[in-house]
Coordinates of C-alpha atoms in Angstrom, one line a residue:
Chain A
M3 CA 92.7 -119.6 -82.9
A4 CA 94.1 -118.5 -86.2
D5 CA 91.2 -116.2 -86.7
Q6 CA 92.7 -114.0 -83.9
N7 CA 95.7 -113.2 -86.4
F8 CA 93.3 -110.9 -88.5
P9 CA 92.9 -107.3 -87.3
E10 CA 89.7 -106.3 -85.7
P11 CA 88.0 -103.7 -87.7
Q12 CA 87.9 -100.2 -85.9
G13 CA 84.9 -98.5 -87.2
G14 CA 84.3 -94.7 -87.2
G15 CA 86.8 -93.7 -89.7
S16 CA 87.1 -92.5 -93.1
L17 CA 88.2 -94.2 -96.4
I18 CA 91.4 -92.0 -96.8
I19 CA 92.1 -92.2 -100.6
A20 CA 94.5 -90.4 -103.1
W21 CA 92.0 -88.9 -105.7
Q22 CA 93.3 -88.8 -109.0
I23 CA 92.2 -85.5 -110.4
K24 CA 94.8 -84.6 -113.0
G25 CA 93.6 -82.7 -115.8
K26 CA 89.9 -83.3 -114.8
K27 CA 87.4 -80.5 -114.3
V28 CA 86.4 -79.2 -110.9
L29 CA 84.1 -76.6 -109.7
V30 CA 84.8 -74.4 -106.9
I31 CA 82.0 -72.5 -105.9
G32 CA 82.8 -69.4 -103.9
G33 CA 86.1 -67.5 -103.8
G34 CA 86.5 -66.6 -100.0
E35 CA 89.7 -67.9 -97.8
V36 CA 88.3 -71.7 -97.4
A37 CA 88.0 -71.5 -101.4
A38 CA 91.6 -70.5 -101.7
G39 CA 92.6 -73.4 -99.3
R40 CA 90.7 -75.9 -101.6
I41 CA 92.1 -74.3 -104.7
L42 CA 95.5 -74.9 -103.6
H43 CA 94.8 -78.3 -102.9
L44 CA 93.7 -78.8 -106.2
L45 CA 96.4 -77.1 -108.1
N46 CA 98.8 -79.3 -106.1
A47 CA 96.9 -82.4 -107.8
D48 CA 96.9 -80.6 -111.3
A49 CA 92.9 -80.3 -111.7
L50 CA 91.4 -78.0 -114.0
I51 CA 89.7 -75.5 -112.1
T52 CA 86.8 -73.3 -112.6
V53 CA 85.8 -70.7 -109.8
I54 CA 82.3 -69.5 -109.9
C55 CA 82.0 -66.4 -107.9
P56 CA 81.1 -62.7 -108.2
P57 CA 84.1 -60.4 -108.4
S58 CA 83.1 -58.7 -105.0
G59 CA 83.5 -62.2 -103.3
L60 CA 87.0 -62.9 -104.4
N61 CA 89.7 -62.8 -101.7
P62 CA 93.4 -61.7 -102.7
E63 CA 94.7 -65.2 -103.0
V64 CA 91.7 -66.4 -105.3
K65 CA 92.2 -63.3 -107.2
H66 CA 96.0 -64.1 -107.6
R67 CA 95.1 -67.6 -108.8
I68 CA 92.9 -65.8 -111.5
T69 CA 95.3 -63.2 -112.6
K70 CA 98.1 -66.0 -113.0
N71 CA 95.5 -68.0 -115.1
Q72 CA 95.9 -71.0 -112.5
V73 CA 92.0 -71.2 -112.5
F74 CA 89.3 -70.3 -114.8
H75 CA 86.6 -67.7 -113.5
I76 CA 83.0 -67.3 -114.2
P77 CA 82.0 -64.0 -112.5
R78 CA 78.9 -64.4 -110.9
N79 CA 76.9 -66.6 -108.5
F80 CA 76.4 -70.5 -109.1
H81 CA 73.4 -71.3 -111.7
P82 CA 72.1 -74.7 -112.0
S83 CA 73.2 -74.5 -115.8
D84 CA 77.0 -74.8 -114.5
L85 CA 76.0 -78.5 -114.2
S86 CA 74.1 -79.0 -117.5
D87 CA 76.7 -81.1 -118.8
P88 CA 77.5 -83.2 -115.5
S89 CA 79.5 -85.9 -117.1
S90 CA 82.4 -83.3 -118.1
I91 CA 82.7 -82.5 -114.1
S92 CA 84.7 -84.6 -111.8
M93 CA 84.1 -82.8 -108.4
V94 CA 82.3 -79.9 -106.8
L95 CA 83.5 -77.9 -104.0
V96 CA 81.3 -75.4 -102.2
A97 CA 82.3 -72.8 -99.8
I98 CA 79.7 -70.0 -99.8
D99 CA 77.7 -68.6 -97.1
D100 CA 74.6 -69.4 -98.2
P101 CA 73.1 -72.8 -96.6
A102 CA 70.2 -73.0 -99.1
A103 CA 72.1 -72.5 -102.0
S104 CA 74.6 -75.1 -100.9
T105 CA 72.0 -77.7 -99.9
L106 CA 70.3 -77.0 -103.6
I107 CA 74.2 -77.6 -105.1
Y108 CA 74.6 -80.8 -103.1
K109 CA 71.5 -82.4 -104.1
L110 CA 72.1 -81.5 -107.9
C111 CA 75.6 -83.2 -107.6
Q112 CA 74.0 -86.2 -106.0
K113 CA 71.4 -86.2 -108.8
H114 CA 74.4 -86.3 -111.3
R115 CA 76.5 -88.6 -109.3
I116 CA 79.4 -85.9 -109.1
P117 CA 81.3 -86.0 -105.7
A118 CA 80.8 -83.0 -103.6
N119 CA 82.0 -81.1 -100.6
I120 CA 80.0 -78.3 -98.7
A121 CA 82.4 -76.7 -96.6
D122 CA 81.5 -76.8 -92.9
V123 CA 78.4 -78.9 -93.5
P124 CA 79.4 -82.8 -92.8
P125 CA 76.3 -84.3 -93.8
E126 CA 76.5 -82.6 -97.3
C127 CA 80.2 -83.8 -97.8
D128 CA 80.9 -87.2 -99.7
F129 CA 84.4 -86.5 -98.5
Y130 CA 86.5 -84.2 -96.0
F131 CA 89.7 -82.5 -96.5
G132 CA 92.7 -82.8 -94.0
S133 CA 95.7 -81.5 -93.1
V134 CA 98.5 -82.3 -95.8
H135 CA 102.2 -82.2 -95.6
R136 CA 103.9 -82.2 -99.0
D137 CA 107.5 -83.1 -100.0
G138 CA 107.8 -84.1 -103.7
P139 CA 106.0 -87.3 -104.3
L140 CA 105.3 -87.7 -100.5
Q141 CA 102.0 -86.6 -99.3
I142 CA 101.0 -87.2 -95.5
M143 CA 97.4 -86.4 -94.7
V144 CA 96.1 -86.0 -91.1
S145 CA 92.3 -86.4 -90.6
T146 CA 90.8 -86.0 -87.2
N147 CA 87.3 -87.4 -88.7
G148 CA 86.1 -83.9 -88.1
K149 CA 86.8 -83.7 -84.5
G150 CA 89.7 -81.2 -84.4
P151 CA 90.7 -79.3 -87.5
R152 CA 93.2 -77.4 -85.4
I153 CA 94.8 -80.1 -83.9
A154 CA 95.2 -82.0 -87.6
S155 CA 97.2 -78.9 -88.3
M156 CA 99.3 -79.2 -85.1
I157 CA 100.0 -83.0 -86.0
R158 CA 100.9 -82.3 -89.4
K159 CA 103.6 -79.8 -88.3
F160 CA 104.8 -82.2 -85.6
I161 CA 105.3 -85.0 -88.2
A162 CA 107.2 -82.6 -90.7
S163 CA 109.3 -81.6 -87.8
K164 CA 110.4 -85.4 -87.1
L165 CA 110.7 -86.4 -90.9
P166 CA 114.0 -86.5 -92.6
S167 CA 114.5 -83.4 -94.4
N168 CA 114.9 -85.1 -97.8
A169 CA 112.5 -88.0 -97.3
G170 CA 110.8 -87.0 -100.7
R171 CA 114.3 -87.3 -102.6
A172 CA 114.5 -91.0 -101.1
I173 CA 111.0 -91.9 -102.6
E174 CA 112.3 -90.4 -105.9
S175 CA 115.0 -92.6 -105.8
V176 CA 113.1 -95.7 -105.2
G177 CA 111.0 -94.8 -108.1
E178 CA 113.7 -94.1 -110.5
L179 CA 115.5 -97.2 -109.7
R180 CA 112.1 -99.2 -110.4
V181 CA 111.9 -97.5 -113.9
K182 CA 115.7 -98.5 -114.3
L183 CA 115.2 -102.3 -113.3
R184 CA 112.0 -102.6 -115.5
K185 CA 114.3 -101.2 -118.7
I186 CA 116.9 -103.8 -117.9
A187 CA 114.7 -106.6 -117.3
P188 CA 111.5 -105.7 -118.9
E189 CA 109.9 -109.3 -119.3
Q190 CA 106.7 -110.0 -117.4
K191 CA 108.0 -113.4 -116.0
E192 CA 110.8 -111.3 -114.3
G193 CA 108.1 -109.7 -112.2
P194 CA 108.6 -111.6 -109.0
K195 CA 112.2 -111.5 -109.0
R196 CA 112.1 -107.7 -109.8
M197 CA 109.6 -107.1 -106.8
G198 CA 111.7 -109.4 -104.5
W199 CA 115.0 -107.5 -105.2
M200 CA 113.3 -104.2 -104.8
K201 CA 112.0 -105.2 -101.4
D202 CA 115.7 -106.5 -100.5
V203 CA 116.9 -103.1 -101.5
S204 CA 114.2 -101.3 -99.5
D205 CA 115.1 -103.4 -96.4
K206 CA 118.8 -103.0 -96.5
Y207 CA 119.3 -99.4 -96.9
S208 CA 118.0 -96.8 -94.7
W209 CA 116.4 -93.6 -95.7
E210 CA 119.5 -91.4 -95.2
E211 CA 121.3 -93.9 -97.9
M212 CA 118.3 -93.9 -100.1
C213 CA 118.5 -89.9 -100.1
E214 CA 122.1 -89.9 -100.9
M215 CA 121.7 -92.2 -103.9
T216 CA 122.9 -90.8 -107.2
E217 CA 122.3 -92.0 -110.7
E218 CA 125.8 -93.6 -110.8
D219 CA 125.0 -95.5 -107.7
M220 CA 121.7 -96.9 -109.3
D221 CA 123.4 -97.9 -112.4
N222 CA 126.1 -99.8 -110.2
L223 CA 123.4 -101.2 -107.9
L224 CA 121.5 -102.9 -110.8
R225 CA 124.7 -104.5 -111.7
F226 CA 123.7 -106.9 -108.7
Y227 CA 120.3 -107.6 -109.9
A228 CA 121.1 -110.5 -112.2
A229 CA 122.6 -112.4 -109.3
G230 CA 119.7 -111.3 -107.0
T231 CA 121.9 -109.7 -104.3
V232 CA 122.1 -106.2 -102.8
P233 CA 125.3 -104.6 -101.9
E234 CA 126.1 -102.8 -98.8
F235 CA 125.8 -98.9 -99.3
K236 CA 129.4 -98.4 -98.5
E237 CA 130.2 -101.0 -101.6
L238 CA 128.0 -98.5 -103.9
R239 CA 130.3 -95.4 -102.5
G240 CA 133.4 -97.6 -103.4
M241 CA 132.3 -98.0 -106.9
R242 CA 131.9 -94.4 -107.8
A243 CA 134.2 -93.2 -110.5
G244 CA 135.7 -90.7 -108.0
A245 CA 136.0 -92.9 -104.8
K246 CA 139.1 -92.9 -102.9
E247 CA 141.5 -95.8 -103.4
E248 CA 140.9 -96.9 -99.6
D249 CA 136.9 -96.7 -100.2
K250 CA 136.9 -99.1 -103.1
V251 CA 136.0 -102.6 -101.8
P252 CA 137.6 -105.3 -103.2
Y253 CA 134.7 -107.9 -103.8
T254 CA 133.2 -105.1 -106.1
F255 CA 135.2 -106.2 -108.7
D256 CA 135.8 -109.8 -108.0
G257 CA 133.5 -111.3 -110.4
S258 CA 131.5 -113.3 -107.9
F259 CA 128.1 -112.1 -109.5
G260 CA 127.3 -112.5 -112.8
F261 CA 126.6 -109.5 -115.6
S262 CA 123.9 -111.2 -117.2
V263 CA 121.7 -108.4 -116.7
G264 CA 118.6 -108.8 -119.2
A265 CA 119.6 -112.3 -120.1
Chain B
M134 CA 105.2 -57.8 -104.0
A135 CA 102.3 -59.0 -101.9
D136 CA 102.1 -61.8 -104.7
Q137 CA 104.8 -63.9 -103.4
N138 CA 102.9 -64.4 -99.9
F139 CA 100.5 -67.1 -102.0
P140 CA 102.1 -70.5 -101.8
E141 CA 103.2 -71.5 -105.4
P142 CA 101.3 -74.9 -106.3
Q143 CA 103.4 -78.0 -106.5
G144 CA 101.8 -80.4 -109.1
G145 CA 102.4 -83.8 -109.6
G146 CA 100.6 -84.9 -106.0
S147 CA 97.2 -86.4 -105.7
L148 CA 93.9 -84.8 -104.0
I149 CA 94.0 -86.5 -100.7
I150 CA 90.4 -86.8 -99.2
A151 CA 88.6 -88.8 -96.5
W152 CA 85.6 -90.3 -98.2
Q153 CA 82.7 -90.7 -96.3
I154 CA 81.5 -94.4 -97.1
K155 CA 79.5 -95.1 -94.0
G156 CA 76.5 -97.1 -94.7
K157 CA 77.4 -97.2 -98.4
K158 CA 77.8 -99.9 -100.7
V159 CA 81.0 -101.1 -102.3
L160 CA 81.6 -103.9 -104.3
V161 CA 85.0 -105.5 -103.8
I162 CA 85.8 -107.8 -106.8
G163 CA 88.2 -110.5 -106.1
G164 CA 89.1 -112.0 -102.7
G165 CA 93.0 -112.4 -102.3
E166 CA 95.2 -111.0 -100.2
V167 CA 94.9 -107.5 -101.8
A168 CA 91.2 -107.7 -101.6
A169 CA 91.8 -108.5 -97.8
G170 CA 93.4 -105.2 -97.1
R171 CA 90.8 -103.0 -99.0
I172 CA 88.2 -104.6 -96.9
L173 CA 89.7 -103.8 -93.8
H174 CA 90.0 -99.9 -94.9
L175 CA 86.5 -100.4 -95.6
L176 CA 85.0 -102.0 -92.7
N177 CA 87.3 -99.2 -90.7
A178 CA 85.1 -96.6 -92.4
D179 CA 82.0 -98.7 -91.8
A180 CA 81.0 -99.2 -95.4
L181 CA 78.5 -102.0 -96.5
I182 CA 80.7 -104.5 -98.4
T183 CA 79.8 -107.2 -100.9
V184 CA 82.7 -109.4 -102.0
I185 CA 82.2 -111.1 -105.5
C186 CA 84.6 -114.0 -105.7
P187 CA 84.4 -117.8 -106.5
P188 CA 84.9 -119.7 -103.1
S189 CA 88.1 -121.2 -104.6
G190 CA 89.6 -117.8 -104.6
L191 CA 89.2 -116.5 -100.9
N192 CA 92.0 -116.1 -98.8
P193 CA 91.8 -117.1 -94.9
E194 CA 91.3 -113.4 -94.1
V195 CA 88.7 -112.6 -96.5
K196 CA 86.8 -116.0 -95.4
H197 CA 87.1 -115.0 -92.0
R198 CA 85.2 -111.8 -92.7
I199 CA 82.6 -113.7 -94.5
T200 CA 82.1 -116.0 -91.6
K201 CA 82.0 -113.1 -89.2
N202 CA 79.2 -111.4 -91.4
Q203 CA 81.3 -108.5 -91.7
V204 CA 80.7 -108.6 -95.6
F205 CA 78.2 -110.0 -97.7
H206 CA 79.5 -112.7 -100.2
I207 CA 78.5 -113.7 -103.6
P208 CA 80.6 -116.7 -104.5
R209 CA 81.2 -116.5 -108.3
N210 CA 83.0 -114.3 -110.6
F211 CA 82.1 -110.9 -111.5
H212 CA 79.1 -110.4 -114.2
P213 CA 77.9 -107.2 -115.7
S214 CA 74.5 -107.5 -114.1
D215 CA 76.5 -106.6 -110.6
L216 CA 76.2 -103.1 -111.8
S217 CA 72.5 -103.3 -113.0
D218 CA 71.7 -100.7 -110.4
P219 CA 74.6 -98.3 -110.6
S220 CA 72.9 -95.8 -108.3
S221 CA 73.0 -98.2 -105.4
I222 CA 76.9 -98.7 -105.4
S223 CA 79.0 -95.9 -104.4
M224 CA 82.7 -97.7 -105.1
V225 CA 83.9 -100.5 -107.0
L226 CA 87.2 -102.3 -106.0
V227 CA 88.9 -104.5 -108.2
A228 CA 91.7 -106.7 -107.2
I229 CA 91.9 -110.0 -109.7
D230 CA 94.6 -111.4 -112.1
D231 CA 92.5 -110.8 -115.0
P232 CA 93.5 -107.6 -117.0
A233 CA 90.9 -107.8 -119.7
A234 CA 88.0 -108.5 -116.9
S235 CA 89.6 -105.6 -114.9
T236 CA 89.4 -103.1 -117.9
L237 CA 85.7 -104.2 -118.6
I238 CA 84.9 -103.7 -115.0
Y239 CA 86.7 -100.2 -115.1
K240 CA 85.1 -99.1 -118.2
L241 CA 81.5 -100.1 -116.8
C242 CA 82.2 -98.2 -113.9
Q243 CA 83.3 -95.1 -115.8
K244 CA 80.2 -95.2 -117.7
H245 CA 77.9 -95.4 -114.5
R246 CA 80.2 -92.6 -112.7
I247 CA 81.2 -95.1 -109.9
P248 CA 84.4 -94.3 -108.6
A249 CA 86.7 -97.6 -109.2
N250 CA 90.1 -98.8 -108.2
I251 CA 91.8 -101.2 -110.2
A252 CA 94.7 -102.9 -108.0
D253 CA 98.2 -102.3 -109.7
V254 CA 96.9 -100.6 -112.8
P255 CA 97.2 -97.1 -112.1
P256 CA 95.8 -95.7 -115.5
E257 CA 92.5 -97.5 -114.3
C258 CA 92.2 -96.0 -110.9
D259 CA 90.1 -92.8 -109.9
F260 CA 91.9 -93.0 -106.9
Y261 CA 95.0 -94.8 -105.2
F262 CA 95.1 -96.1 -101.7
G263 CA 98.1 -95.3 -99.2
S264 CA 99.4 -96.6 -95.8
V265 CA 97.1 -95.6 -93.0
H266 CA 97.8 -94.9 -89.3
R267 CA 94.8 -95.1 -87.2
D268 CA 94.3 -94.0 -83.3
G269 CA 90.7 -93.6 -82.8
P270 CA 89.4 -90.3 -84.3
L271 CA 93.0 -89.7 -85.7
Q272 CA 94.0 -91.0 -89.3
I273 CA 97.2 -90.2 -90.9
M274 CA 97.5 -91.5 -94.5
V275 CA 100.9 -92.0 -96.2
S276 CA 101.0 -91.8 -100.1
T277 CA 103.9 -91.8 -102.2
N278 CA 101.7 -91.3 -105.2
G279 CA 102.8 -94.8 -106.4
K280 CA 106.8 -94.3 -106.4
G281 CA 107.4 -96.5 -103.4
P282 CA 104.4 -98.2 -101.4
R283 CA 107.1 -100.3 -99.3
I284 CA 108.5 -96.6 -98.3
A285 CA 105.0 -95.6 -97.7
S286 CA 104.6 -98.4 -95.0
M287 CA 108.0 -97.5 -93.7
I288 CA 107.1 -93.7 -93.1
R289 CA 103.7 -94.7 -91.7
K290 CA 105.5 -96.8 -88.7
F291 CA 107.9 -94.0 -88.5
I292 CA 105.4 -91.5 -87.7
A293 CA 103.4 -94.1 -85.4
S294 CA 106.7 -94.3 -83.5
K295 CA 107.1 -90.4 -83.0
L296 CA 103.5 -89.7 -82.1
P297 CA 102.4 -89.3 -78.4
S298 CA 100.9 -92.6 -77.4
N299 CA 97.6 -91.1 -76.7
A300 CA 97.4 -88.5 -79.7
G301 CA 93.7 -89.9 -80.5
R302 CA 92.5 -89.4 -77.1
A303 CA 93.5 -85.7 -77.1
I304 CA 91.3 -85.3 -80.3
E305 CA 88.5 -87.1 -78.6
S306 CA 88.7 -84.6 -75.7
V307 CA 88.7 -81.4 -78.1
G308 CA 85.7 -83.1 -79.9
E309 CA 84.0 -83.6 -76.6
L310 CA 84.7 -80.1 -75.2
R311 CA 83.3 -78.6 -78.5
V312 CA 80.1 -80.5 -78.1
K313 CA 79.7 -79.3 -74.7
L314 CA 80.5 -76.0 -75.4
R315 CA 77.8 -75.7 -78.1
K316 CA 75.3 -77.2 -75.5
I317 CA 75.9 -74.3 -73.1
A318 CA 76.3 -71.7 -75.9
P319 CA 74.2 -73.0 -78.5
E320 CA 73.3 -69.8 -80.4
Q321 CA 74.4 -69.0 -83.9
K322 CA 75.8 -65.5 -83.1
E323 CA 78.2 -67.3 -80.5
G324 CA 80.0 -68.9 -83.5
P325 CA 82.9 -66.6 -83.8
K326 CA 83.2 -66.6 -79.8
R327 CA 83.1 -70.2 -79.6
M328 CA 85.4 -70.6 -82.6
G329 CA 88.1 -68.0 -81.0
W330 CA 87.8 -69.8 -77.4
M331 CA 88.3 -73.1 -78.9
K332 CA 91.6 -71.9 -80.7
D333 CA 92.7 -70.3 -77.2
V334 CA 92.2 -73.6 -75.5
S335 CA 94.0 -75.6 -78.5
D336 CA 96.8 -72.8 -78.3
K337 CA 97.2 -72.8 -74.5
Y338 CA 97.1 -76.6 -73.6
S339 CA 100.1 -79.3 -74.8
W340 CA 98.9 -82.8 -76.4
E341 CA 99.8 -84.4 -73.0
E342 CA 97.4 -82.1 -71.2
M343 CA 94.8 -82.5 -73.8
C344 CA 95.2 -86.5 -73.4
E345 CA 94.9 -85.8 -69.6
M346 CA 91.8 -84.0 -69.7
T347 CA 88.9 -85.7 -67.8
E348 CA 84.9 -84.8 -67.9
E349 CA 85.6 -82.9 -64.8
D350 CA 88.1 -80.7 -66.3
M351 CA 86.0 -79.8 -69.3
D352 CA 83.2 -79.3 -67.3
N353 CA 85.5 -76.8 -65.0
L354 CA 87.2 -75.3 -68.2
L355 CA 83.9 -74.4 -69.7
R356 CA 83.0 -72.2 -66.9
F357 CA 85.8 -69.8 -68.2
Y358 CA 83.9 -69.4 -71.6
A359 CA 81.6 -66.8 -70.5
A360 CA 84.5 -64.5 -69.6
G361 CA 86.4 -65.8 -72.7
T362 CA 89.4 -66.7 -70.7
V363 CA 91.5 -70.1 -70.6
P364 CA 93.1 -71.2 -67.3
E365 CA 96.5 -72.7 -66.9
F366 CA 96.0 -76.5 -67.1
K367 CA 97.5 -76.7 -63.5
E368 CA 94.5 -74.6 -62.6
L369 CA 92.1 -77.4 -63.8
R370 CA 94.0 -79.7 -62.0
G371 CA 93.5 -77.7 -58.7
M372 CA 89.6 -77.4 -59.4
R373 CA 89.3 -81.2 -59.3
A374 CA 86.8 -82.6 -56.5
G375 CA 89.7 -84.7 -55.4
A376 CA 92.5 -82.2 -55.6
K377 CA 95.0 -82.1 -52.7
E378 CA 94.7 -78.6 -51.0
E379 CA 98.1 -77.5 -51.8
D380 CA 97.2 -77.8 -55.5
K381 CA 94.0 -75.8 -55.5
V382 CA 94.9 -72.4 -56.9
P383 CA 93.4 -69.4 -55.2
Y384 CA 92.0 -67.5 -58.0
T385 CA 89.9 -70.6 -59.3
F386 CA 87.5 -69.2 -56.7
D387 CA 87.9 -65.5 -56.6
G388 CA 84.9 -64.8 -58.7
S389 CA 86.9 -62.8 -61.2
F390 CA 85.0 -64.4 -64.0
G391 CA 81.5 -64.6 -64.5
F392 CA 79.0 -67.5 -64.3
S393 CA 76.8 -66.3 -67.0
V394 CA 77.2 -69.3 -69.2
G395 CA 74.3 -69.6 -71.6
A396 CA 73.2 -65.8 -70.8

């Protein structure tokens, strides 16, 4: 049956998403170790962070973030008036040792439809955090859906140890190539051709080759777009201005593909 | 300087979170290939899904989900009245070929504070999706922050190929062990001891050993909790009812740890 080609859903997971919090206001209530971890996640995503915590509750890392003006600090406990302009607040993260206050904050957030996470209280979380590996534009998040935070961290380290050292660089290259391609073939009707050619590029080159790709290589590669072909990576090496004579591949210059880029 | 011990933020990323959408209502507007992918993500997280799309726009996978009653179907185009009870809707995902309608829907969602994703229109996304590896409770999400969706998928497959085949099983074991531990040592004041012992367990055993752990092994392991020790895994093997005589480790039965569990 054709039906059986469709994947069977596996319930019990989370919907893992990359939230776009850049330039948006986030309240972090509490200033201990857990808050420090949340703040780093938020800074890595360019959020505008306000930490609400009495000075006595700040751990050294949170103090450091305040001193460096990486976060704004309100030096007292949470007060419901902190949510008096709910439309200005995109997210609330709570990490305090006060279950009653935590529950109150969570209920206020629900009322105002502000996504919230109360640390260590799963039923009062619209979302959980996981262990994140970061390498430039690459982010890999490991979640055990609350079953084993320490294992999540082990798995993250295991993955980091297996990844090529410049996996992030390879992604940057593909991103740059896509931007350059849109410049030389900007028309909307070119969309399918652009996507198809980018797919061919991804299929043809290994990660290691992608990581090696220079600006010059990209410019040379783009000359193949009009003909819709993708050369071997060694051909790109041969086309470099400083390439040794023996590395130059003859058909790079044989005119067998058109230079009608942008036509 | 002590300051330098604190990690330097690396902006430009997303806040990757595990959204808890179980039992919550999600609108999927559109019924093509992209919608089919979103629906599978949502089903894996136990969301209550309503697909809004004219019958002519449904691809075979989405039709299959409707036939199997995995999603509810409204057989027409989106109408603003679909958001007339915004507090009942937790998320909106749009995947239609109509930029004007998409923008209208996004603006309505913003007004009602409903998180939304308009496929292929990054400025109209509160969040992005990534490529997800799933193995029971384990979810690993790869995001390239929009720079290379195909590379994200390559990296996900690469990671899947490197992970031990039963990584998910190991996480289940840890989760089960934690639940059993809370049963035998339920008191709140035991919290730090419980956490410390679970950490010792995670540190002592390899993944492979975790994956091998049976119910019987766990019950035997828990007998060491009162004394705050963690035996070698081979000792647990030796304690199994069916263990060969030569595998039985003498000190398993030497009484050097107390059986005061729950005391």
